[in-house]
Amino acid sequence: MKTTLSVIKADIGSIGGHIRPSRKLFQAVADHVEKHSKKLLLDHYISYTGDDIAILMTHERGPGDEQVHKLAWDTFMAGTEVARGEGLYGAGQDLLKDSFSGNVRGMGPAVAEMEIEERPGEPFLFFAADKTDPGCYNLPLYMAFCDPMNTPGLMLSPRMMKGFTFVIMDVSHTEGDRVIELNAPEDLYHIAALLRDPERYVVESVSPRSSGEPAVSVSTSRLHNIAGKYTGKDDPIMLVRVQKDFPATGEILAPYSIGPYVAGAMRGSHQMPLMPVTLNSGISFFDGPPVVSCAAFAMHHGILTEPADVFEHPFWDRVRDSVSAKAIDMRRQGFFGPAMLPMNELEYTGITDAIEKLDARFHVREERP
Ligand code: 13P
Ligand code: 13P
Ligand code: MG
Ligand code: MG
């Protein structure tokens, strides 16, 4: 029997702007899932990262299952009522449709799922990021699955040596899922050529060529493509299986020590470094910096252990210090140059409207004779 991992995540309201959900809201979500999941799920785990609440579920119903998705949708709807009652900011922010229709994809919440043949020991990682978009995982995934400088397993393990298949999505294509499959190592330069542009090309999944089993699943939704306007950054989640045919946990985590600049933070319109944080952390400085948390699990017949909070280790304190320094440095230059996103990625139309109006006031100077 195969096991399905489904994570569904949404921002349904938070304290003090976009900081974190209230305890009452978090508890309401946990209670709703507990009460309504008895016959449906094998297990579940609820967490928050910044202002987003994620429901990780294990079951045997396959990806995209209507009842599993409906449980998450109904939970977020019930949570939104609590958020409204408490006056939380952006109550129901990510619920972009009025009624549920079969699957939460395209309705606002982020989804990452995989159906797996459980190994005798099934270790996996659940990542959740806030104040950024799905391209934030491009660099860490490239390094972990393509680069022996980061991942010695690519040289040491005969099965990993066969390489990995990347499915990459062109998220600017709004009419449907435009995807390409590329193989590491032969297509390495092409993979890099796409992943260097994380606002347009986003890793959707990765699988080892030795087995084709799922290794990585990323939520690739672009909220402003769904809503047609800004509603919040996409704040992506990701599932990664580790060990044996897959990179070791440490090989997956190592790239997060870079604190790469990603799109996001204040008003979803800036470039700021990605900070690894502990589970259930809020955000702070300049509506950021963009944060990523990671819960490591072992699983047996769909039953989860408690999460190991991988970024809690003292090693990451030093990384957090360096990310804070990078964030402050970047903020010193305010709106200037690379501190902000290019025009087409700004999450507000105010500036484009203003520049359009100024356009009429531009004039071309007459040539002097
Ligand atoms: P163990 O020998 O502790 O199983 O570790 C193997 C490994 O993957 C370390 O990166
Ligand atoms: P969220 O997408 O996390 O709600 O953040 C929105 C925002 O504009 C922060 O400044
Ligand atoms: Mg929010
Ligand atoms: Mg958020």
Short mmCIF file of C-alpha atoms and ligand atoms in Angstrom, two decimals:
data_model
loop_
_atom_site.label_atom_id
_atom_site.label_comp_id
_atom_site.label_asym_id
_atom_site.label_seq_id
_atom_site.Cartn_x
_atom_site.Cartn_y
_atom_site.Cartn_z
CA MET A 1 0.00 0.00 0.00
CA LYS A 2 1.32 3.41 -0.92
CA THR A 3 1.38 6.33 1.50
CA THR A 4 0.51 9.87 0.43
CA LEU A 5 2.02 12.96 2.01
CA SER A 6 -0.11 16.07 1.49
CA VAL A 7 0.77 19.49 2.85
CA ILE A 8 -1.72 22.31 2.38
CA LYS A 9 -0.89 25.77 3.67
CA ALA A 10 -2.62 29.13 3.85
CA ASP A 11 -2.46 32.54 5.47
CA ILE A 12 -5.86 33.01 7.08
CA GLY A 13 -5.02 35.90 9.37
CA SER A 14 -2.30 37.13 11.66
CA ILE A 15 -1.38 39.40 14.56
CA GLY A 16 0.08 42.87 14.11
CA GLY A 17 0.02 42.85 10.31
CA HIS A 18 1.70 39.83 8.73
CA ILE A 19 3.65 38.55 11.77
CA ARG A 20 2.16 35.24 12.92
CA PRO A 21 -1.21 33.59 13.58
CA SER A 22 -2.73 33.97 17.05
CA ARG A 23 -2.67 31.05 19.50
CA LYS A 24 -6.45 30.88 19.36
CA LEU A 25 -6.43 30.63 15.55
CA PHE A 26 -3.68 28.01 15.58
CA GLN A 27 -5.61 25.98 18.17
CA ALA A 28 -8.84 26.28 16.17
CA VAL A 29 -7.09 24.84 13.11
CA ALA A 30 -5.55 22.01 15.14
CA ASP A 31 -8.92 21.19 16.79
CA HIS A 32 -10.77 21.19 13.47
CA VAL A 33 -8.32 18.78 11.85
CA GLU A 34 -8.28 16.55 14.94
CA LYS A 35 -12.08 16.37 14.98
CA HIS A 36 -12.65 15.75 11.27
CA SER A 37 -9.70 13.57 10.25
CA LYS A 38 -10.41 10.34 12.13
CA LYS A 39 -11.50 8.18 9.17
CA LEU A 40 -9.56 10.09 6.52
CA LEU A 41 -5.97 10.49 7.68
CA LEU A 42 -3.31 8.21 9.10
CA ASP A 43 -1.64 11.13 10.88
CA HIS A 44 -1.17 14.90 10.73
CA TYR A 45 1.06 17.71 11.97
CA ILE A 46 0.15 21.40 12.19
CA SER A 47 2.70 24.22 12.26
CA TYR A 48 3.10 27.85 11.36
CA THR A 49 5.88 29.77 9.64
CA GLY A 50 5.47 33.54 9.73
CA ASP A 51 1.76 34.17 9.13
CA ASP A 52 1.10 30.87 7.31
CA ILE A 53 -0.44 27.75 8.84
CA ALA A 54 0.46 24.41 7.25
CA ILE A 55 -1.40 21.13 7.65
CA LEU A 56 0.80 18.11 6.90
CA MET A 57 -1.34 15.00 6.39
CA THR A 58 -0.53 11.33 5.76
CA HIS A 59 -3.13 9.03 4.17
CA GLU A 60 -3.66 6.34 1.54
CA ARG A 61 -5.91 8.24 -0.87
CA GLY A 62 -3.38 9.55 -3.41
CA PRO A 63 -2.50 13.15 -4.37
CA GLY A 64 -5.30 15.61 -5.18
CA ASP A 65 -7.86 13.65 -3.15
CA GLU A 66 -11.11 15.59 -2.89
CA GLN A 67 -11.85 14.69 0.72
CA VAL A 68 -8.35 15.44 1.98
CA HIS A 69 -8.32 18.78 0.18
CA LYS A 70 -11.83 19.55 1.44
CA LEU A 71 -10.74 18.86 5.01
CA ALA A 72 -7.96 21.46 4.62
CA TRP A 73 -10.29 23.96 2.91
CA ASP A 74 -13.02 23.55 5.54
CA THR A 75 -10.40 23.89 8.28
CA PHE A 76 -9.11 27.15 6.80
CA MET A 77 -12.68 28.42 6.39
CA ALA A 78 -13.45 27.61 10.03
CA GLY A 79 -10.14 29.21 11.06
CA THR A 80 -11.00 32.34 9.09
CA GLU A 81 -14.14 32.77 11.22
CA VAL A 82 -11.99 32.65 14.36
CA ALA A 83 -9.51 35.10 12.77
CA ARG A 84 -12.36 37.50 11.95
CA GLY A 85 -13.72 37.18 15.49
CA GLU A 86 -10.32 38.17 16.88
CA GLY A 87 -9.78 41.01 14.41
CA LEU A 88 -6.68 39.39 12.91
CA TYR A 89 -5.15 41.12 9.93
CA GLY A 90 -5.85 39.63 6.49
CA ALA A 91 -8.43 37.13 7.82
CA GLY A 92 -8.96 34.57 5.04
CA GLN A 93 -6.20 36.25 2.97
CA ASP A 94 -5.28 33.19 0.89
CA LEU A 95 -8.79 31.80 0.38
CA LEU A 96 -9.44 33.29 -3.03
CA LYS A 97 -12.61 31.41 -3.98
CA ASP A 98 -15.99 31.38 -2.26
CA SER A 99 -16.74 27.69 -2.48
CA PHE A 100 -14.74 24.49 -2.68
CA SER A 101 -14.67 22.69 -6.02
CA GLY A 102 -12.87 19.36 -5.83
CA ASN A 103 -9.28 20.44 -5.17
CA VAL A 104 -7.63 23.42 -3.45
CA ARG A 105 -5.19 23.92 -6.36
CA GLY A 106 -5.89 27.30 -7.93
CA MET A 107 -8.01 28.39 -4.95
CA GLY A 108 -5.25 30.15 -3.00
CA PRO A 109 -3.73 27.66 -0.54
CA ALA A 110 -0.30 26.20 -1.42
CA VAL A 111 -0.12 22.44 -1.98
CA ALA A 112 2.79 19.98 -2.05
CA GLU A 113 2.06 16.27 -2.29
CA MET A 114 3.76 12.98 -3.06
CA GLU A 115 2.66 9.35 -3.15
CA ILE A 116 5.42 7.00 -2.03
CA GLU A 117 6.28 3.38 -1.50
CA GLU A 118 7.40 3.64 2.13
CA ARG A 119 10.92 2.43 2.81
CA PRO A 120 11.55 0.48 6.05
CA GLY A 121 12.92 3.73 7.47
CA GLU A 122 11.23 6.68 5.77
CA PRO A 123 12.97 9.93 6.68
CA PHE A 124 11.68 13.11 5.03
CA LEU A 125 11.80 16.87 5.47
CA PHE A 126 8.98 19.38 5.41
CA PHE A 127 10.03 22.95 4.53
CA ALA A 128 7.83 26.03 4.86
CA ALA A 129 8.90 29.53 3.83
CA ASP A 130 7.18 32.87 4.47
CA LYS A 131 7.55 36.29 2.77
CA THR A 132 8.97 34.81 -0.41
CA ASP A 133 7.99 32.77 -3.45
CA PRO A 134 8.58 29.20 -4.72
CA GLY A 135 11.78 30.15 -6.60
CA CYS A 136 13.50 30.45 -3.20
CA TYR A 137 14.12 26.69 -3.31
CA ASN A 138 15.78 26.76 -6.77
CA LEU A 139 19.34 27.30 -5.55
CA PRO A 140 19.24 24.90 -2.57
CA LEU A 141 17.74 22.17 -4.80
CA TYR A 142 20.25 22.73 -7.58
CA MET A 143 23.13 22.48 -5.11
CA ALA A 144 21.74 19.44 -3.31
CA PHE A 145 20.82 17.40 -6.41
CA CYS A 146 23.40 18.57 -9.00
CA ASP A 147 26.60 19.66 -7.32
CA PRO A 148 29.18 17.28 -5.80
CA MET A 149 30.80 20.31 -4.13
CA ASN A 150 27.69 20.35 -1.93
CA THR A 151 26.59 16.71 -2.13
CA PRO A 152 29.38 14.15 -1.91
CA GLY A 153 26.71 11.45 -2.31
CA LEU A 154 26.70 12.29 -6.04
CA MET A 155 30.26 10.87 -6.20
CA LEU A 156 30.03 8.26 -3.46
CA SER A 157 26.70 6.53 -4.01
CA PRO A 158 26.41 4.42 -7.21
CA ARG A 159 22.62 4.93 -7.35
CA MET A 160 22.82 8.70 -6.85
CA MET A 161 25.50 8.82 -9.54
CA LYS A 162 22.80 8.05 -12.15
CA GLY A 163 21.54 11.58 -11.54
CA PHE A 164 18.16 13.21 -11.06
CA THR A 165 15.28 14.44 -13.24
CA PHE A 166 14.08 17.98 -12.59
CA VAL A 167 10.58 19.08 -13.56
CA ILE A 168 10.71 22.87 -13.92
CA MET A 169 7.63 25.05 -14.34
CA ASP A 170 7.35 28.35 -16.21
CA VAL A 171 5.18 30.11 -13.62
CA SER A 172 4.62 33.16 -15.81
CA HIS A 173 2.40 31.03 -18.06
CA THR A 174 -1.02 31.52 -16.51
CA GLU A 175 -3.18 29.57 -19.00
CA GLY A 176 -1.94 26.18 -17.76
CA ASP A 177 1.04 24.29 -16.34
CA ARG A 178 3.97 24.86 -18.73
CA VAL A 179 6.72 22.44 -17.68
CA ILE A 180 10.01 20.98 -18.91
CA GLU A 181 11.88 17.85 -17.79
CA LEU A 182 15.66 18.09 -17.62
CA ASN A 183 18.19 15.50 -16.46
CA ALA A 184 21.18 16.10 -14.23
CA PRO A 185 24.04 15.77 -14.97
CA GLU A 186 23.76 16.02 -18.82
CA ASP A 187 21.43 19.05 -18.78
CA LEU A 188 23.23 20.79 -15.93
CA TYR A 189 23.89 24.05 -17.76
CA HIS A 190 20.30 24.18 -19.03
CA ILE A 191 18.96 23.53 -15.55
CA ALA A 192 21.16 26.36 -14.23
CA ALA A 193 20.12 28.65 -17.10
CA LEU A 194 16.47 28.30 -16.06
CA LEU A 195 16.87 28.21 -12.27
CA ARG A 196 18.90 31.43 -12.26
CA ASP A 197 15.57 33.21 -12.91
CA PRO A 198 13.54 32.16 -9.85
CA GLU A 199 10.65 34.53 -10.54
CA ARG A 200 9.87 32.72 -13.78
CA TYR A 201 11.26 29.16 -13.60
CA VAL A 202 10.58 27.11 -10.50
CA VAL A 203 11.47 23.53 -9.57
CA GLU A 204 8.22 21.62 -9.21
CA SER A 205 9.65 18.16 -8.50
CA VAL A 206 12.83 16.10 -8.55
CA SER A 207 13.19 12.33 -8.83
CA PRO A 208 16.17 9.96 -8.99
CA ARG A 209 16.74 8.43 -12.42
CA SER A 210 17.58 5.12 -10.73
CA SER A 211 13.97 4.58 -9.59
CA GLY A 212 11.74 7.47 -10.70
CA GLU A 213 10.40 7.62 -7.12
CA PRO A 214 9.46 11.11 -5.94
CA ALA A 215 12.25 12.91 -4.05
CA VAL A 216 10.99 16.51 -3.99
CA SER A 217 7.62 18.21 -4.34
CA VAL A 218 7.33 22.03 -4.23
CA SER A 219 4.18 24.16 -4.18
CA THR A 220 4.46 26.21 -7.36
CA SER A 221 1.28 28.31 -7.27
CA ARG A 222 1.64 32.01 -7.99
CA LEU A 223 -1.10 33.78 -6.06
CA HIS A 224 -1.05 36.90 -8.15
CA ASN A 225 -1.54 34.77 -11.25
CA ILE A 226 -4.60 33.15 -9.69
CA ALA A 227 -6.15 36.31 -8.28
CA GLY A 228 -5.08 38.62 -11.11
CA LYS A 229 -3.81 41.05 -8.46
CA TYR A 230 -1.57 41.06 -5.42
CA THR A 231 -2.90 39.10 -2.47
CA GLY A 232 0.34 38.17 -0.73
CA LYS A 233 3.55 36.37 -1.61
CA ASP A 234 3.22 32.68 -2.34
CA ASP A 235 5.12 31.53 0.73
CA PRO A 236 6.02 28.07 -0.62
CA ILE A 237 6.13 24.68 1.06
CA MET A 238 8.22 21.67 0.05
CA LEU A 239 8.56 17.96 0.84
CA VAL A 240 11.97 16.28 0.42
CA ARG A 241 12.76 12.60 0.99
CA VAL A 242 16.28 11.96 2.26
CA GLN A 243 18.96 9.23 2.66
CA LYS A 244 19.67 6.09 0.61
CA ASP A 245 18.77 6.92 -3.05
CA PHE A 246 18.26 10.56 -2.11
CA PRO A 247 20.72 13.12 -0.72
CA ALA A 248 21.38 12.87 3.03
CA THR A 249 19.57 15.37 5.27
CA GLY A 250 22.78 17.34 5.76
CA GLU A 251 23.30 17.61 2.00
CA ILE A 252 19.79 19.05 1.59
CA LEU A 253 20.28 21.51 4.47
CA ALA A 254 23.81 22.73 3.70
CA PRO A 255 22.82 25.30 1.00
CA TYR A 256 20.62 27.18 3.49
CA SER A 257 23.82 28.39 5.18
CA ILE A 258 24.25 30.79 2.22
CA GLY A 259 21.19 32.88 3.08
CA PRO A 260 20.68 33.65 -0.63
CA TYR A 261 18.85 36.83 -1.66
CA VAL A 262 15.29 35.97 -2.66
CA ALA A 263 12.19 37.91 -3.71
CA GLY A 264 9.89 38.99 -0.92
CA ALA A 265 9.92 40.69 2.50
CA MET A 266 8.09 44.05 2.75
CA ARG A 267 5.03 44.17 0.46
CA GLY A 268 6.46 41.22 -1.47
CA SER A 269 8.51 43.70 -3.48
CA HIS A 270 12.12 43.42 -2.29
CA GLN A 271 15.26 41.30 -2.47
CA MET A 272 16.22 40.02 0.96
CA PRO A 273 18.28 37.10 2.27
CA LEU A 274 16.50 33.88 3.24
CA MET A 275 16.86 33.12 6.95
CA PRO A 276 16.58 29.54 8.30
CA VAL A 277 14.43 29.69 11.47
CA THR A 278 13.00 27.35 14.10
CA LEU A 279 9.56 25.82 13.73
CA ASN A 280 6.64 28.09 14.61
CA SER A 281 8.60 31.35 14.22
CA GLY A 282 7.04 34.66 13.23
CA ILE A 283 8.70 37.37 11.14
CA SER A 284 9.84 40.81 12.18
CA PHE A 285 12.45 43.01 10.46
CA PHE A 286 11.00 44.82 7.43
CA ASP A 287 8.20 42.22 7.15
CA GLY A 288 10.95 39.66 6.92
CA PRO A 289 13.57 38.75 6.36
CA PRO A 290 12.08 35.92 4.30
CA VAL A 291 12.19 32.83 6.52
CA VAL A 292 12.36 29.09 5.96
CA SER A 293 11.67 26.42 8.59
CA CYS A 294 12.25 22.69 8.31
CA ALA A 295 10.72 19.80 10.25
CA ALA A 296 12.43 16.42 9.86
CA PHE A 297 10.31 13.29 10.37
CA ALA A 298 10.58 9.54 10.42
CA MET A 299 7.44 7.70 9.32
CA HIS A 300 6.19 4.14 9.75
CA HIS A 301 2.99 3.04 7.96
CA GLY A 302 2.02 6.69 7.68
CA ILE A 303 2.47 7.41 11.38
CA LEU A 304 4.80 10.34 12.04
CA THR A 305 7.32 10.76 14.81
CA GLU A 306 7.53 14.14 16.50
CA PRO A 307 9.32 16.66 14.26
CA ALA A 308 13.04 17.32 14.70
CA ASP A 309 13.52 21.08 14.34
CA VAL A 310 16.63 21.08 12.13
CA PHE A 311 17.33 24.82 12.14
CA GLU A 312 17.17 24.95 15.96
CA HIS A 313 20.74 23.63 16.23
CA PRO A 314 23.32 26.22 17.46
CA PHE A 315 25.12 26.01 14.09
CA TRP A 316 22.31 28.05 12.52
CA ASP A 317 22.66 30.92 15.02
CA ARG A 318 25.79 32.01 13.18
CA VAL A 319 23.94 31.76 9.85
CA ARG A 320 21.10 33.84 11.26
CA ASP A 321 23.61 36.50 12.36
CA SER A 322 25.12 36.66 8.88
CA VAL A 323 21.66 36.78 7.24
CA SER A 324 20.68 39.65 9.59
CA ALA A 325 23.82 41.53 8.56
CA LYS A 326 23.07 40.96 4.86
CA ALA A 327 19.47 42.08 5.39
CA ILE A 328 20.52 45.31 7.13
CA ASP A 329 23.11 46.05 4.44
CA MET A 330 20.58 45.62 1.67
CA ARG A 331 18.01 47.79 3.46
CA ARG A 332 20.52 50.64 3.75
CA GLN A 333 20.05 51.28 0.04
CA GLY A 334 16.26 51.56 0.42
CA PHE A 335 14.45 51.57 -2.92
CA PHE A 336 17.61 51.74 -4.97
CA GLY A 337 18.62 49.22 -7.65
CA PRO A 338 18.60 45.54 -6.66
CA ALA A 339 17.12 46.27 -3.20
CA MET A 340 13.70 46.20 -4.86
CA LEU A 341 12.27 43.77 -7.41
CA PRO A 342 12.04 44.77 -11.08
CA MET A 343 8.89 46.56 -12.21
CA ASN A 344 7.03 43.47 -13.47
CA GLU A 345 7.49 41.70 -10.13
CA LEU A 346 6.32 44.54 -7.87
CA GLU A 347 3.24 43.40 -6.07
CA TYR A 348 1.43 46.73 -6.26
CA THR A 349 0.15 48.67 -9.27
CA GLY A 350 0.49 52.12 -7.65
CA ILE A 351 3.97 52.73 -8.99
CA THR A 352 3.14 51.61 -12.56
CA ASP A 353 0.04 53.84 -12.58
CA ALA A 354 2.10 56.79 -11.33
CA ILE A 355 4.83 56.26 -13.95
CA GLU A 356 2.21 55.94 -16.69
CA LYS A 357 0.83 59.36 -15.66
CA LEU A 358 4.34 60.84 -15.69
CA ASP A 359 4.77 59.46 -19.19
CA ALA A 360 2.49 62.19 -20.58
CA ARG A 361 4.75 64.83 -19.02
CA PHE A 362 7.89 63.55 -20.70
CA HIS A 363 8.90 65.44 -23.83
CA VAL A 364 11.66 64.98 -26.34
CA ARG A 365 13.89 68.05 -26.48
CA GLU A 366 14.10 69.77 -29.84
CA GLU A 367 17.46 69.25 -31.55
CA ARG A 368 19.56 72.42 -31.48
CA PRO A 369 20.58 73.50 -34.96
P1 13P B 1 25.07 6.96 9.12
O1 13P B 1 26.32 6.19 8.90
O2 13P B 1 24.98 7.59 10.49
O3 13P B 1 23.83 6.24 8.70
O4 13P B 1 25.13 8.27 8.16
C1 13P B 1 25.14 8.15 6.78
C2 13P B 1 24.91 9.46 6.18
O5 13P B 1 24.12 9.58 5.29
C3 13P B 1 25.62 10.63 6.71
O6 13P B 1 25.50 11.72 5.87
P1 13P B 2 2.17 37.61 3.38
O1 13P B 2 2.14 37.15 1.94
O2 13P B 2 3.02 36.70 4.21
O3 13P B 2 0.79 37.76 3.91
O4 13P B 2 2.90 39.02 3.44
C1 13P B 2 2.34 40.08 2.76
C2 13P B 2 3.10 41.37 2.84
O5 13P B 2 2.81 42.25 2.10
C3 13P B 2 4.18 41.56 3.79
O6 13P B 2 4.67 42.89 3.74
MG MG B 3 -0.27 37.74 5.54
MG MG B 4 2.77 34.64 4.59
#
